[in-house]
Amino acid sequence: MENRLRKLKQALNHTSFNTLTFDQEHRNQVMEKIAGQDTRPEQIRLSILQLLVQEETGYTLAGKIRSRGIKTFENDQGALYTTLHILEQKRCIQSEWKEDGQKFYQLTRKGRKLLKKYESSPDKPRVLRTLVEAGQI
Amino acid sequence: MEHSMNTSIEHENKEAIIQDLMENYGTAILHLVYSYVKDAALAEDLTQEIFVKSYHHLHTYNGTSKMTTWLWRIAINHCKDHLKSWYNRKVTVSEQEQLEQTKDASTTEDAVIQNHIDHELAGAVMDLPDKYREVIYLHYYEDLSTREMADVLKKNENTLKTRLKRARVLLKQRLGGTL
């Protein structure tokens, strides 16, 4: 039996495991799940930038942040506006008052560039840090 | 299974570590999970959950054991939790068919024979009761010694030796004269 079991590796690799590979797509899905659950400030700011590729009011943005599983602003809506203000000062986003009295937020060109840089960067944590460090990016 | 890590894991390194673990051991973990649940789609889901879990539990890695031992332990516990769960006990999946289907696919005579031998052994191992399949898999597929298995499974080494012995007897009975 011992001799035969030595061939178990080959046997399983040729049969049950033949088509079982953990590929890039699987890995990406894991990283997305992790990002969705991550509530570190830089991750939250990244989420905000990702959501602001289209125009949002603070209210609609808060809803979308919540649906990403981020509960940070649940009981502290004010903190969201503080964060938006900081991102605006970093010139990653811009705001505009519309005629109906609603304030809309959207990415600036700089914000877009930063997102692109994040997506293609091999050192993502470093790009993220620029979002929480003081001063301009 | 060789992999060593610094004891202090910085927050921003966590993602990089998980990426690294997935690239190096993703498929191995997937195979390990499959050996427990015997369902490909489910194994993929559970493997993803295992890496998400590892990310959140990175701080529990204390640097004394190998990173892989730590990862294997999380994976095995996750599989066992699933097997114990309500969902698993109430919902049955038919994996057997898949094994049967692939049995016919072959071209040359040699391949047919080799294929048959492989299928017979793989099938017999996969059909073992959970606790025996576990030790056979870890020992003969993952090349873990009984000492290492004792560490990963948190069981007495002698218990595992006995299980291995018993598992081999079971396999011998099943595979009969083809040894």
PDB file of C-alpha atoms in Angstrom:
ATOM      1  CA  MET A   1       0.000   0.000   0.000  1.00  0.00           C
ATOM      2  CA  GLU A   2       2.863   2.302   0.947  1.00  0.00           C
ATOM      3  CA  ASN A   3       4.326   2.147  -2.576  1.00  0.00           C
ATOM      4  CA  ARG A   4       1.025   2.783  -4.172  1.00  0.00           C
ATOM      5  CA  LEU A   5       0.317   5.748  -1.893  1.00  0.00           C
ATOM      6  CA  ARG A   6       3.587   7.336  -2.931  1.00  0.00           C
ATOM      7  CA  LYS A   7       1.866   7.879  -6.244  1.00  0.00           C
ATOM      8  CA  LEU A   8      -1.061   9.651  -4.643  1.00  0.00           C
ATOM      9  CA  LYS A   9       0.265  13.031  -5.722  1.00  0.00           C
ATOM     10  CA  GLN A  10       0.315  12.038  -9.354  1.00  0.00           C
ATOM     11  CA  ALA A  11      -3.034  10.284  -9.048  1.00  0.00           C
ATOM     12  CA  LEU A  12      -4.794  13.301  -7.542  1.00  0.00           C
ATOM     13  CA  ASN A  13      -3.090  15.788  -9.843  1.00  0.00           C
ATOM     14  CA  HIS A  14      -4.247  13.805 -12.855  1.00  0.00           C
ATOM     15  CA  THR A  15      -7.797  13.395 -11.665  1.00  0.00           C
ATOM     16  CA  SER A  16      -9.673  15.436  -9.066  1.00  0.00           C
ATOM     17  CA  PHE A  17      -7.186  18.330  -9.049  1.00  0.00           C
ATOM     18  CA  ASN A  18      -6.719  18.486 -12.787  1.00  0.00           C
ATOM     19  CA  THR A  19      -8.816  21.603 -13.280  1.00  0.00           C
ATOM     20  CA  LEU A  20      -8.509  23.073  -9.798  1.00  0.00           C
ATOM     21  CA  THR A  21      -6.331  26.173  -9.856  1.00  0.00           C
ATOM     22  CA  PHE A  22      -6.474  29.256  -7.682  1.00  0.00           C
ATOM     23  CA  ASP A  23      -5.949  31.872 -10.375  1.00  0.00           C
ATOM     24  CA  GLN A  24      -5.539  35.636 -10.651  1.00  0.00           C
ATOM     25  CA  GLU A  25      -9.279  36.162 -10.730  1.00  0.00           C
ATOM     26  CA  HIS A  26      -9.729  34.300  -7.454  1.00  0.00           C
ATOM     27  CA  ARG A  27      -6.934  36.337  -5.905  1.00  0.00           C
ATOM     28  CA  ASN A  28      -8.494  39.596  -7.055  1.00  0.00           C
ATOM     29  CA  GLN A  29     -11.837  38.624  -5.579  1.00  0.00           C
ATOM     30  CA  VAL A  30     -10.170  37.995  -2.232  1.00  0.00           C
ATOM     31  CA  MET A  31      -8.495  41.410  -2.327  1.00  0.00           C
ATOM     32  CA  GLU A  32     -11.829  43.032  -3.164  1.00  0.00           C
ATOM     33  CA  LYS A  33     -13.505  41.311  -0.234  1.00  0.00           C
ATOM     34  CA  ILE A  34     -10.704  42.442   2.044  1.00  0.00           C
ATOM     35  CA  ALA A  35     -10.955  46.013   0.768  1.00  0.00           C
ATOM     36  CA  GLY A  36     -14.720  45.977   1.315  1.00  0.00           C
ATOM     37  CA  GLN A  37     -14.261  45.012   4.940  1.00  0.00           C
ATOM     38  CA  ASP A  38     -11.326  47.241   5.606  1.00  0.00           C
ATOM     39  CA  THR A  39     -12.067  50.335   7.625  1.00  0.00           C
ATOM     40  CA  ARG A  40      -8.652  51.879   7.853  1.00  0.00           C
ATOM     41  CA  PRO A  41      -8.791  55.608   7.024  1.00  0.00           C
ATOM     42  CA  GLU A  42      -6.785  55.249   3.821  1.00  0.00           C
ATOM     43  CA  GLN A  43      -9.043  52.440   2.610  1.00  0.00           C
ATOM     44  CA  ILE A  44     -12.125  54.507   3.333  1.00  0.00           C
ATOM     45  CA  ARG A  45     -10.666  57.441   1.444  1.00  0.00           C
ATOM     46  CA  LEU A  46      -9.855  55.157  -1.458  1.00  0.00           C
ATOM     47  CA  SER A  47     -13.454  53.915  -1.471  1.00  0.00           C
ATOM     48  CA  ILE A  48     -14.698  57.492  -1.522  1.00  0.00           C
ATOM     49  CA  LEU A  49     -12.510  58.318  -4.516  1.00  0.00           C
ATOM     50  CA  GLN A  50     -13.668  55.165  -6.308  1.00  0.00           C
ATOM     51  CA  LEU A  51     -17.285  56.101  -5.714  1.00  0.00           C
ATOM     52  CA  LEU A  52     -16.829  59.703  -6.807  1.00  0.00           C
ATOM     53  CA  VAL A  53     -15.948  58.813 -10.385  1.00  0.00           C
ATOM     54  CA  GLN A  54     -19.539  59.916 -10.748  1.00  0.00           C
ATOM     55  CA  GLU A  55     -21.184  62.897  -9.122  1.00  0.00           C
ATOM     56  CA  GLU A  56     -22.727  62.226  -5.710  1.00  0.00           C
ATOM     57  CA  THR A  57     -24.267  64.249  -2.920  1.00  0.00           C
ATOM     58  CA  GLY A  58     -23.013  63.578   0.595  1.00  0.00           C
ATOM     59  CA  TYR A  59     -26.243  61.703   1.242  1.00  0.00           C
ATOM     60  CA  THR A  60     -26.116  59.361  -1.781  1.00  0.00           C
ATOM     61  CA  LEU A  61     -22.402  58.824  -1.179  1.00  0.00           C
ATOM     62  CA  ALA A  62     -23.028  57.799   2.430  1.00  0.00           C
ATOM     63  CA  GLY A  63     -25.477  55.145   1.214  1.00  0.00           C
ATOM     64  CA  LYS A  64     -22.987  53.728  -1.245  1.00  0.00           C
ATOM     65  CA  ILE A  65     -20.243  53.674   1.364  1.00  0.00           C
ATOM     66  CA  ARG A  66     -22.549  51.744   3.667  1.00  0.00           C
ATOM     67  CA  SER A  67     -23.375  49.229   0.938  1.00  0.00           C
ATOM     68  CA  ARG A  68     -19.660  48.572   0.598  1.00  0.00           C
ATOM     69  CA  GLY A  69     -19.767  47.320   4.153  1.00  0.00           C
ATOM     70  CA  ILE A  70     -18.016  50.339   5.653  1.00  0.00           C
ATOM     71  CA  LYS A  71     -19.804  51.239   8.877  1.00  0.00           C
ATOM     72  CA  THR A  72     -17.494  54.025  10.020  1.00  0.00           C
ATOM     73  CA  PHE A  73     -19.914  56.855   9.253  1.00  0.00           C
ATOM     74  CA  GLU A  74     -23.033  55.004  10.396  1.00  0.00           C
ATOM     75  CA  ASN A  75     -23.333  56.955  13.635  1.00  0.00           C
ATOM     76  CA  ASP A  76     -21.103  59.815  12.630  1.00  0.00           C
ATOM     77  CA  GLN A  77     -22.223  61.406   9.378  1.00  0.00           C
ATOM     78  CA  GLY A  78     -20.222  64.502  10.280  1.00  0.00           C
ATOM     79  CA  ALA A  79     -16.980  62.577   9.926  1.00  0.00           C
ATOM     80  CA  LEU A  80     -17.834  61.868   6.285  1.00  0.00           C
ATOM     81  CA  TYR A  81     -18.028  65.602   5.559  1.00  0.00           C
ATOM     82  CA  THR A  82     -14.748  66.170   7.372  1.00  0.00           C
ATOM     83  CA  THR A  83     -13.140  63.497   5.179  1.00  0.00           C
ATOM     84  CA  LEU A  84     -14.673  65.018   2.047  1.00  0.00           C
ATOM     85  CA  HIS A  85     -13.294  68.395   3.082  1.00  0.00           C
ATOM     86  CA  ILE A  86      -9.803  66.946   3.523  1.00  0.00           C
ATOM     87  CA  LEU A  87      -9.930  65.243   0.127  1.00  0.00           C
ATOM     88  CA  GLU A  88     -11.102  68.515  -1.376  1.00  0.00           C
ATOM     89  CA  GLN A  89      -8.155  70.313   0.182  1.00  0.00           C
ATOM     90  CA  LYS A  90      -5.862  67.682  -1.268  1.00  0.00           C
ATOM     91  CA  ARG A  91      -7.521  68.601  -4.588  1.00  0.00           C
ATOM     92  CA  CYS A  92      -8.552  64.993  -5.225  1.00  0.00           C
ATOM     93  CA  ILE A  93     -12.230  65.925  -5.347  1.00  0.00           C
ATOM     94  CA  GLN A  94     -14.224  69.068  -6.039  1.00  0.00           C
ATOM     95  CA  SER A  95     -17.632  70.195  -4.877  1.00  0.00           C
ATOM     96  CA  GLU A  96     -20.282  72.294  -6.522  1.00  0.00           C
ATOM     97  CA  TRP A  97     -23.548  73.780  -5.303  1.00  0.00           C
ATOM     98  CA  LYS A  98     -26.396  73.062  -7.699  1.00  0.00           C
ATOM     99  CA  GLU A  99     -29.404  75.321  -8.190  1.00  0.00           C
ATOM    100  CA  ASP A 100     -31.657  73.123  -6.094  1.00  0.00           C
ATOM    101  CA  GLY A 101     -29.394  73.809  -3.120  1.00  0.00           C
ATOM    102  CA  GLN A 102     -27.653  70.408  -3.124  1.00  0.00           C
ATOM    103  CA  LYS A 103     -23.913  70.094  -2.910  1.00  0.00           C
ATOM    104  CA  PHE A 104     -22.369  67.603  -5.332  1.00  0.00           C
ATOM    105  CA  TYR A 105     -18.959  66.007  -5.059  1.00  0.00           C
ATOM    106  CA  GLN A 106     -16.879  64.566  -7.881  1.00  0.00           C
ATOM    107  CA  LEU A 107     -13.301  63.482  -8.624  1.00  0.00           C
ATOM    108  CA  THR A 108     -10.900  66.032 -10.040  1.00  0.00           C
ATOM    109  CA  ARG A 109      -8.385  65.180 -12.747  1.00  0.00           C
ATOM    110  CA  LYS A 110      -5.833  64.786  -9.993  1.00  0.00           C
ATOM    111  CA  GLY A 111      -8.101  62.363  -8.161  1.00  0.00           C
ATOM    112  CA  ARG A 112      -8.568  60.333 -11.325  1.00  0.00           C
ATOM    113  CA  LYS A 113      -4.833  60.176 -11.872  1.00  0.00           C
ATOM    114  CA  LEU A 114      -4.323  58.994  -8.309  1.00  0.00           C
ATOM    115  CA  LEU A 115      -6.869  56.194  -8.751  1.00  0.00           C
ATOM    116  CA  LYS A 116      -5.148  55.106 -11.952  1.00  0.00           C
ATOM    117  CA  LYS A 117      -1.818  55.177 -10.201  1.00  0.00           C
ATOM    118  CA  TYR A 118      -3.252  53.070  -7.388  1.00  0.00           C
ATOM    119  CA  GLU A 119      -4.662  50.479  -9.773  1.00  0.00           C
ATOM    120  CA  SER A 120      -1.420  50.013 -11.676  1.00  0.00           C
ATOM    121  CA  SER A 121       1.022  50.442  -8.806  1.00  0.00           C
ATOM    122  CA  PRO A 122       2.951  47.425  -7.518  1.00  0.00           C
ATOM    123  CA  ASP A 123       3.187  49.201  -4.164  1.00  0.00           C
ATOM    124  CA  LYS A 124      -0.449  49.991  -3.426  1.00  0.00           C
ATOM    125  CA  PRO A 125       0.035  50.686   0.307  1.00  0.00           C
ATOM    126  CA  ARG A 126       2.448  53.495  -0.569  1.00  0.00           C
ATOM    127  CA  VAL A 127      -0.079  55.172  -2.855  1.00  0.00           C
ATOM    128  CA  LEU A 128      -2.713  54.804  -0.160  1.00  0.00           C
ATOM    129  CA  ARG A 129      -0.519  56.455   2.428  1.00  0.00           C
ATOM    130  CA  THR A 130      -0.472  59.665   0.410  1.00  0.00           C
ATOM    131  CA  LEU A 131      -4.214  59.870   1.066  1.00  0.00           C
ATOM    132  CA  VAL A 132      -3.790  60.130   4.820  1.00  0.00           C
ATOM    133  CA  GLU A 133      -0.509  61.965   5.096  1.00  0.00           C
ATOM    134  CA  ALA A 134      -0.700  65.680   5.801  1.00  0.00           C
ATOM    135  CA  GLY A 135      -0.415  68.175   2.999  1.00  0.00           C
ATOM    136  CA  GLN A 136      -0.675  67.999  -0.746  1.00  0.00           C
ATOM    137  CA  ILE A 137      -0.272  64.821  -2.762  1.00  0.00           C
TER     138      ILE A 137
ATOM    139  CA  MET B   1       6.111  24.379   2.746  1.00  0.00           C
ATOM    140  CA  GLU B   2       9.099  26.603   3.489  1.00  0.00           C
ATOM    141  CA  HIS B   3       8.233  30.150   4.321  1.00  0.00           C
ATOM    142  CA  SER B   4       9.447  32.373   7.093  1.00  0.00           C
ATOM    143  CA  MET B   5       8.139  35.740   8.187  1.00  0.00           C
ATOM    144  CA  ASN B   6       9.084  38.621  10.381  1.00  0.00           C
ATOM    145  CA  THR B   7       7.321  38.514  13.674  1.00  0.00           C
ATOM    146  CA  SER B   8       6.036  42.062  13.512  1.00  0.00           C
ATOM    147  CA  ILE B   9       3.566  42.560  10.733  1.00  0.00           C
ATOM    148  CA  GLU B  10       2.844  46.115   9.815  1.00  0.00           C
ATOM    149  CA  HIS B  11      -0.639  47.068   8.822  1.00  0.00           C
ATOM    150  CA  GLU B  12       0.212  48.175   5.310  1.00  0.00           C
ATOM    151  CA  ASN B  13       2.155  44.997   4.671  1.00  0.00           C
ATOM    152  CA  LYS B  14      -0.843  42.819   5.334  1.00  0.00           C
ATOM    153  CA  GLU B  15      -2.202  43.018   1.824  1.00  0.00           C
ATOM    154  CA  ALA B  16       1.184  42.247   0.341  1.00  0.00           C
ATOM    155  CA  ILE B  17       1.562  39.228   2.611  1.00  0.00           C
ATOM    156  CA  ILE B  18      -1.843  37.863   1.639  1.00  0.00           C
ATOM    157  CA  GLN B  19      -1.062  38.429  -2.054  1.00  0.00           C
ATOM    158  CA  ASP B  20       2.164  36.558  -1.566  1.00  0.00           C
ATOM    159  CA  LEU B  21       0.499  33.680   0.273  1.00  0.00           C
ATOM    160  CA  MET B  22      -2.185  33.418  -2.399  1.00  0.00           C
ATOM    161  CA  GLU B  23       0.322  33.329  -5.214  1.00  0.00           C
ATOM    162  CA  ASN B  24       2.479  30.703  -3.541  1.00  0.00           C
ATOM    163  CA  TYR B  25      -0.086  28.547  -1.804  1.00  0.00           C
ATOM    164  CA  GLY B  26      -3.483  29.401  -3.316  1.00  0.00           C
ATOM    165  CA  THR B  27      -3.727  26.291  -5.425  1.00  0.00           C
ATOM    166  CA  ALA B  28      -2.316  24.076  -2.665  1.00  0.00           C
ATOM    167  CA  ILE B  29      -4.950  25.381  -0.251  1.00  0.00           C
ATOM    168  CA  LEU B  30      -7.644  24.898  -2.879  1.00  0.00           C
ATOM    169  CA  HIS B  31      -6.586  21.266  -3.260  1.00  0.00           C
ATOM    170  CA  LEU B  32      -6.492  20.807   0.488  1.00  0.00           C
ATOM    171  CA  VAL B  33      -9.999  22.243   0.801  1.00  0.00           C
ATOM    172  CA  TYR B  34     -11.229  20.056  -2.034  1.00  0.00           C
ATOM    173  CA  SER B  35      -9.918  16.996  -0.202  1.00  0.00           C
ATOM    174  CA  TYR B  36     -12.277  17.911   2.634  1.00  0.00           C
ATOM    175  CA  VAL B  37     -15.388  19.085   0.805  1.00  0.00           C
ATOM    176  CA  LYS B  38     -15.102  17.185  -2.506  1.00  0.00           C
ATOM    177  CA  ASP B  39     -16.830  19.915  -4.468  1.00  0.00           C
ATOM    178  CA  ALA B  40     -14.911  22.241  -6.789  1.00  0.00           C
ATOM    179  CA  ALA B  41     -17.128  25.341  -6.640  1.00  0.00           C
ATOM    180  CA  LEU B  42     -17.506  25.085  -2.886  1.00  0.00           C
ATOM    181  CA  ALA B  43     -13.759  24.570  -2.505  1.00  0.00           C
ATOM    182  CA  GLU B  44     -13.134  27.803  -4.425  1.00  0.00           C
ATOM    183  CA  ASP B  45     -15.520  29.767  -2.192  1.00  0.00           C
ATOM    184  CA  LEU B  46     -14.068  28.342   1.001  1.00  0.00           C
ATOM    185  CA  THR B  47     -10.502  28.996  -0.173  1.00  0.00           C
ATOM    186  CA  GLN B  48     -11.340  32.646  -0.759  1.00  0.00           C
ATOM    187  CA  GLU B  49     -12.899  32.861   2.684  1.00  0.00           C
ATOM    188  CA  ILE B  50      -9.766  31.285   4.138  1.00  0.00           C
ATOM    189  CA  PHE B  51      -7.564  34.034   2.708  1.00  0.00           C
ATOM    190  CA  VAL B  52      -9.911  36.780   3.866  1.00  0.00           C
ATOM    191  CA  LYS B  53      -9.857  35.158   7.297  1.00  0.00           C
ATOM    192  CA  SER B  54      -6.056  34.910   7.232  1.00  0.00           C
ATOM    193  CA  TYR B  55      -5.881  38.621   6.490  1.00  0.00           C
ATOM    194  CA  HIS B  56      -7.910  39.435   9.577  1.00  0.00           C
ATOM    195  CA  HIS B  57      -5.992  36.946  11.706  1.00  0.00           C
ATOM    196  CA  LEU B  58      -2.484  37.869  10.582  1.00  0.00           C
ATOM    197  CA  HIS B  59      -1.777  39.316  14.017  1.00  0.00           C
ATOM    198  CA  THR B  60      -2.287  35.862  15.534  1.00  0.00           C
ATOM    199  CA  TYR B  61       0.718  34.585  13.644  1.00  0.00           C
ATOM    200  CA  ASN B  62       3.436  34.643  16.288  1.00  0.00           C
ATOM    201  CA  GLY B  63       6.442  33.679  14.228  1.00  0.00           C
ATOM    202  CA  THR B  64       7.300  30.534  16.149  1.00  0.00           C
ATOM    203  CA  SER B  65       5.784  28.080  13.690  1.00  0.00           C
ATOM    204  CA  LYS B  66       6.176  28.230   9.940  1.00  0.00           C
ATOM    205  CA  MET B  67       3.792  30.596   8.182  1.00  0.00           C
ATOM    206  CA  THR B  68       2.529  27.663   6.142  1.00  0.00           C
ATOM    207  CA  THR B  69       1.708  25.659   9.271  1.00  0.00           C
ATOM    208  CA  TRP B  70      -0.303  28.616  10.488  1.00  0.00           C
ATOM    209  CA  LEU B  71      -2.085  28.951   7.149  1.00  0.00           C
ATOM    210  CA  TRP B  72      -2.786  25.230   6.894  1.00  0.00           C
ATOM    211  CA  ARG B  73      -4.294  25.276  10.365  1.00  0.00           C
ATOM    212  CA  ILE B  74      -6.643  28.128   9.483  1.00  0.00           C
ATOM    213  CA  ALA B  75      -7.621  26.315   6.271  1.00  0.00           C
ATOM    214  CA  ILE B  76      -8.272  22.988   7.971  1.00  0.00           C
ATOM    215  CA  ASN B  77     -10.294  24.585  10.759  1.00  0.00           C
ATOM    216  CA  HIS B  78     -12.345  26.494   8.223  1.00  0.00           C
ATOM    217  CA  CYS B  79     -13.083  23.282   6.305  1.00  0.00           C
ATOM    218  CA  LYS B  80     -14.084  21.466   9.466  1.00  0.00           C
ATOM    219  CA  ASP B  81     -16.295  24.353  10.554  1.00  0.00           C
ATOM    220  CA  HIS B  82     -17.999  24.150   7.202  1.00  0.00           C
ATOM    221  CA  LEU B  83     -18.466  20.386   7.423  1.00  0.00           C
ATOM    222  CA  LYS B  84     -20.023  20.827  10.848  1.00  0.00           C
ATOM    223  CA  SER B  85     -22.272  23.682   9.760  1.00  0.00           C
ATOM    224  CA  TRP B  86     -25.997  23.471   9.377  1.00  0.00           C
ATOM    225  CA  TYR B  87     -25.795  24.271   5.695  1.00  0.00           C
ATOM    226  CA  ASN B  88     -23.510  21.378   4.954  1.00  0.00           C
ATOM    227  CA  ARG B  89     -25.550  18.883   6.934  1.00  0.00           C
ATOM    228  CA  LYS B  90     -28.815  19.894   5.265  1.00  0.00           C
ATOM    229  CA  VAL B  91     -27.713  20.530   1.704  1.00  0.00           C
ATOM    230  CA  THR B  92     -26.116  17.715  -0.248  1.00  0.00           C
ATOM    231  CA  VAL B  93     -24.071  18.124  -3.400  1.00  0.00           C
ATOM    232  CA  SER B  94     -23.438  15.343  -5.854  1.00  0.00           C
ATOM    233  CA  GLU B  95     -19.757  15.303  -6.601  1.00  0.00           C
ATOM    234  CA  GLN B  96     -19.626  11.609  -7.334  1.00  0.00           C
ATOM    235  CA  GLU B  97     -20.908  12.058 -10.878  1.00  0.00           C
ATOM    236  CA  GLN B  98     -18.026  14.313 -11.773  1.00  0.00           C
ATOM    237  CA  LEU B  99     -15.480  11.716 -10.747  1.00  0.00           C
ATOM    238  CA  GLU B 100     -17.325   9.063 -12.744  1.00  0.00           C
ATOM    239  CA  GLN B 101     -17.537  11.221 -15.854  1.00  0.00           C
ATOM    240  CA  THR B 102     -13.848  11.929 -16.172  1.00  0.00           C
ATOM    241  CA  LYS B 103     -13.150   8.222 -15.879  1.00  0.00           C
ATOM    242  CA  ASP B 104     -14.046   7.584 -19.534  1.00  0.00           C
ATOM    243  CA  ALA B 105     -11.975  10.325 -21.121  1.00  0.00           C
ATOM    244  CA  SER B 106      -8.801   8.804 -22.599  1.00  0.00           C
ATOM    245  CA  THR B 107      -7.034   8.186 -25.895  1.00  0.00           C
ATOM    246  CA  THR B 108      -4.085   5.797 -26.000  1.00  0.00           C
ATOM    247  CA  GLU B 109      -3.963   2.449 -24.299  1.00  0.00           C
ATOM    248  CA  ASP B 110      -1.228   3.398 -21.843  1.00  0.00           C
ATOM    249  CA  ALA B 111      -3.023   6.518 -20.887  1.00  0.00           C
ATOM    250  CA  VAL B 112      -6.151   4.506 -20.316  1.00  0.00           C
ATOM    251  CA  ILE B 113      -4.349   2.149 -17.966  1.00  0.00           C
ATOM    252  CA  GLN B 114      -2.531   4.940 -16.105  1.00  0.00           C
ATOM    253  CA  ASN B 115      -5.715   6.889 -15.976  1.00  0.00           C
ATOM    254  CA  HIS B 116      -7.511   3.920 -14.522  1.00  0.00           C
ATOM    255  CA  ILE B 117      -4.851   3.410 -11.861  1.00  0.00           C
ATOM    256  CA  ASP B 118      -4.878   7.097 -10.945  1.00  0.00           C
ATOM    257  CA  HIS B 119      -8.647   7.197 -10.764  1.00  0.00           C
ATOM    258  CA  GLU B 120      -8.851   4.081  -8.706  1.00  0.00           C
ATOM    259  CA  LEU B 121      -6.397   5.385  -6.116  1.00  0.00           C
ATOM    260  CA  ALA B 122      -7.755   8.935  -6.079  1.00  0.00           C
ATOM    261  CA  GLY B 123     -11.301   7.624  -5.843  1.00  0.00           C
ATOM    262  CA  ALA B 124     -10.475   5.241  -3.002  1.00  0.00           C
ATOM    263  CA  VAL B 125      -8.742   8.008  -1.035  1.00  0.00           C
ATOM    264  CA  MET B 126     -11.547  10.476  -1.617  1.00  0.00           C
ATOM    265  CA  ASP B 127     -14.065   7.869  -0.463  1.00  0.00           C
ATOM    266  CA  LEU B 128     -12.345   7.348   2.901  1.00  0.00           C
ATOM    267  CA  PRO B 129     -14.125   8.611   6.017  1.00  0.00           C
ATOM    268  CA  ASP B 130     -13.092  12.220   6.788  1.00  0.00           C
ATOM    269  CA  LYS B 131     -10.592  11.547   9.562  1.00  0.00           C
ATOM    270  CA  TYR B 132      -8.731   8.928   7.526  1.00  0.00           C
ATOM    271  CA  ARG B 133      -8.796  10.906   4.289  1.00  0.00           C
ATOM    272  CA  GLU B 134      -7.309  13.841   6.197  1.00  0.00           C
ATOM    273  CA  VAL B 135      -4.220  11.979   7.404  1.00  0.00           C
ATOM    274  CA  ILE B 136      -3.632  10.197   4.103  1.00  0.00           C
ATOM    275  CA  TYR B 137      -3.863  13.489   2.254  1.00  0.00           C
ATOM    276  CA  LEU B 138      -1.564  15.429   4.573  1.00  0.00           C
ATOM    277  CA  HIS B 139       0.983  12.628   4.726  1.00  0.00           C
ATOM    278  CA  TYR B 140       1.128  11.417   1.144  1.00  0.00           C
ATOM    279  CA  TYR B 141       0.062  14.487  -0.784  1.00  0.00           C
ATOM    280  CA  GLU B 142       1.383  17.343   1.340  1.00  0.00           C
ATOM    281  CA  ASP B 143       4.362  15.315   2.585  1.00  0.00           C
ATOM    282  CA  LEU B 144       3.769  16.257   6.214  1.00  0.00           C
ATOM    283  CA  SER B 145       5.448  14.058   8.800  1.00  0.00           C
ATOM    284  CA  THR B 146       3.327  12.685  11.627  1.00  0.00           C
ATOM    285  CA  ARG B 147       5.048  15.244  13.867  1.00  0.00           C
ATOM    286  CA  GLU B 148       4.009  18.117  11.577  1.00  0.00           C
ATOM    287  CA  MET B 149       0.499  16.722  11.265  1.00  0.00           C
ATOM    288  CA  ALA B 150       0.215  16.633  15.036  1.00  0.00           C
ATOM    289  CA  ASP B 151       1.140  20.324  15.045  1.00  0.00           C
ATOM    290  CA  VAL B 152      -1.301  21.336  12.308  1.00  0.00           C
ATOM    291  CA  LEU B 153      -4.199  19.214  13.518  1.00  0.00           C
ATOM    292  CA  LYS B 154      -3.521  19.770  17.223  1.00  0.00           C
ATOM    293  CA  LYS B 155      -3.753  16.048  17.856  1.00  0.00           C
ATOM    294  CA  ASN B 156      -1.499  13.533  19.571  1.00  0.00           C
ATOM    295  CA  GLU B 157       1.112  12.153  17.189  1.00  0.00           C
ATOM    296  CA  ASN B 158       0.366   8.538  18.183  1.00  0.00           C
ATOM    297  CA  THR B 159      -3.327   9.032  17.468  1.00  0.00           C
ATOM    298  CA  LEU B 160      -2.405  10.133  13.971  1.00  0.00           C
ATOM    299  CA  LYS B 161      -0.015   7.223  13.470  1.00  0.00           C
ATOM    300  CA  THR B 162      -2.825   4.840  14.397  1.00  0.00           C
ATOM    301  CA  ARG B 163      -5.165   6.612  12.008  1.00  0.00           C
ATOM    302  CA  LEU B 164      -2.658   6.371   9.195  1.00  0.00           C
ATOM    303  CA  LYS B 165      -2.265   2.663   9.818  1.00  0.00           C
ATOM    304  CA  ARG B 166      -6.005   2.137   9.880  1.00  0.00           C
ATOM    305  CA  ALA B 167      -6.439   4.245   6.730  1.00  0.00           C
ATOM    306  CA  ARG B 168      -3.919   2.111   4.862  1.00  0.00           C
ATOM    307  CA  VAL B 169      -5.793  -1.035   5.903  1.00  0.00           C
ATOM    308  CA  LEU B 170      -9.048   0.456   4.643  1.00  0.00           C
ATOM    309  CA  LEU B 171      -7.451   1.414   1.330  1.00  0.00           C
ATOM    310  CA  LYS B 172      -5.953  -2.010   0.945  1.00  0.00           C
ATOM    311  CA  GLN B 173      -9.339  -3.615   1.480  1.00  0.00           C
ATOM    312  CA  ARG B 174     -10.903  -1.334  -1.065  1.00  0.00           C
ATOM    313  CA  LEU B 175      -8.242  -1.620  -3.725  1.00  0.00           C
ATOM    314  CA  GLY B 176      -7.834  -5.353  -3.138  1.00  0.00           C
ATOM    315  CA  GLY B 177      -5.685  -7.306  -5.556  1.00  0.00           C
ATOM    316  CA  THR B 178      -4.471  -4.330  -7.564  1.00  0.00           C
ATOM    317  CA  LEU B 179      -1.651  -3.474  -5.129  1.00  0.00           C
TER     318      LEU B 179
END
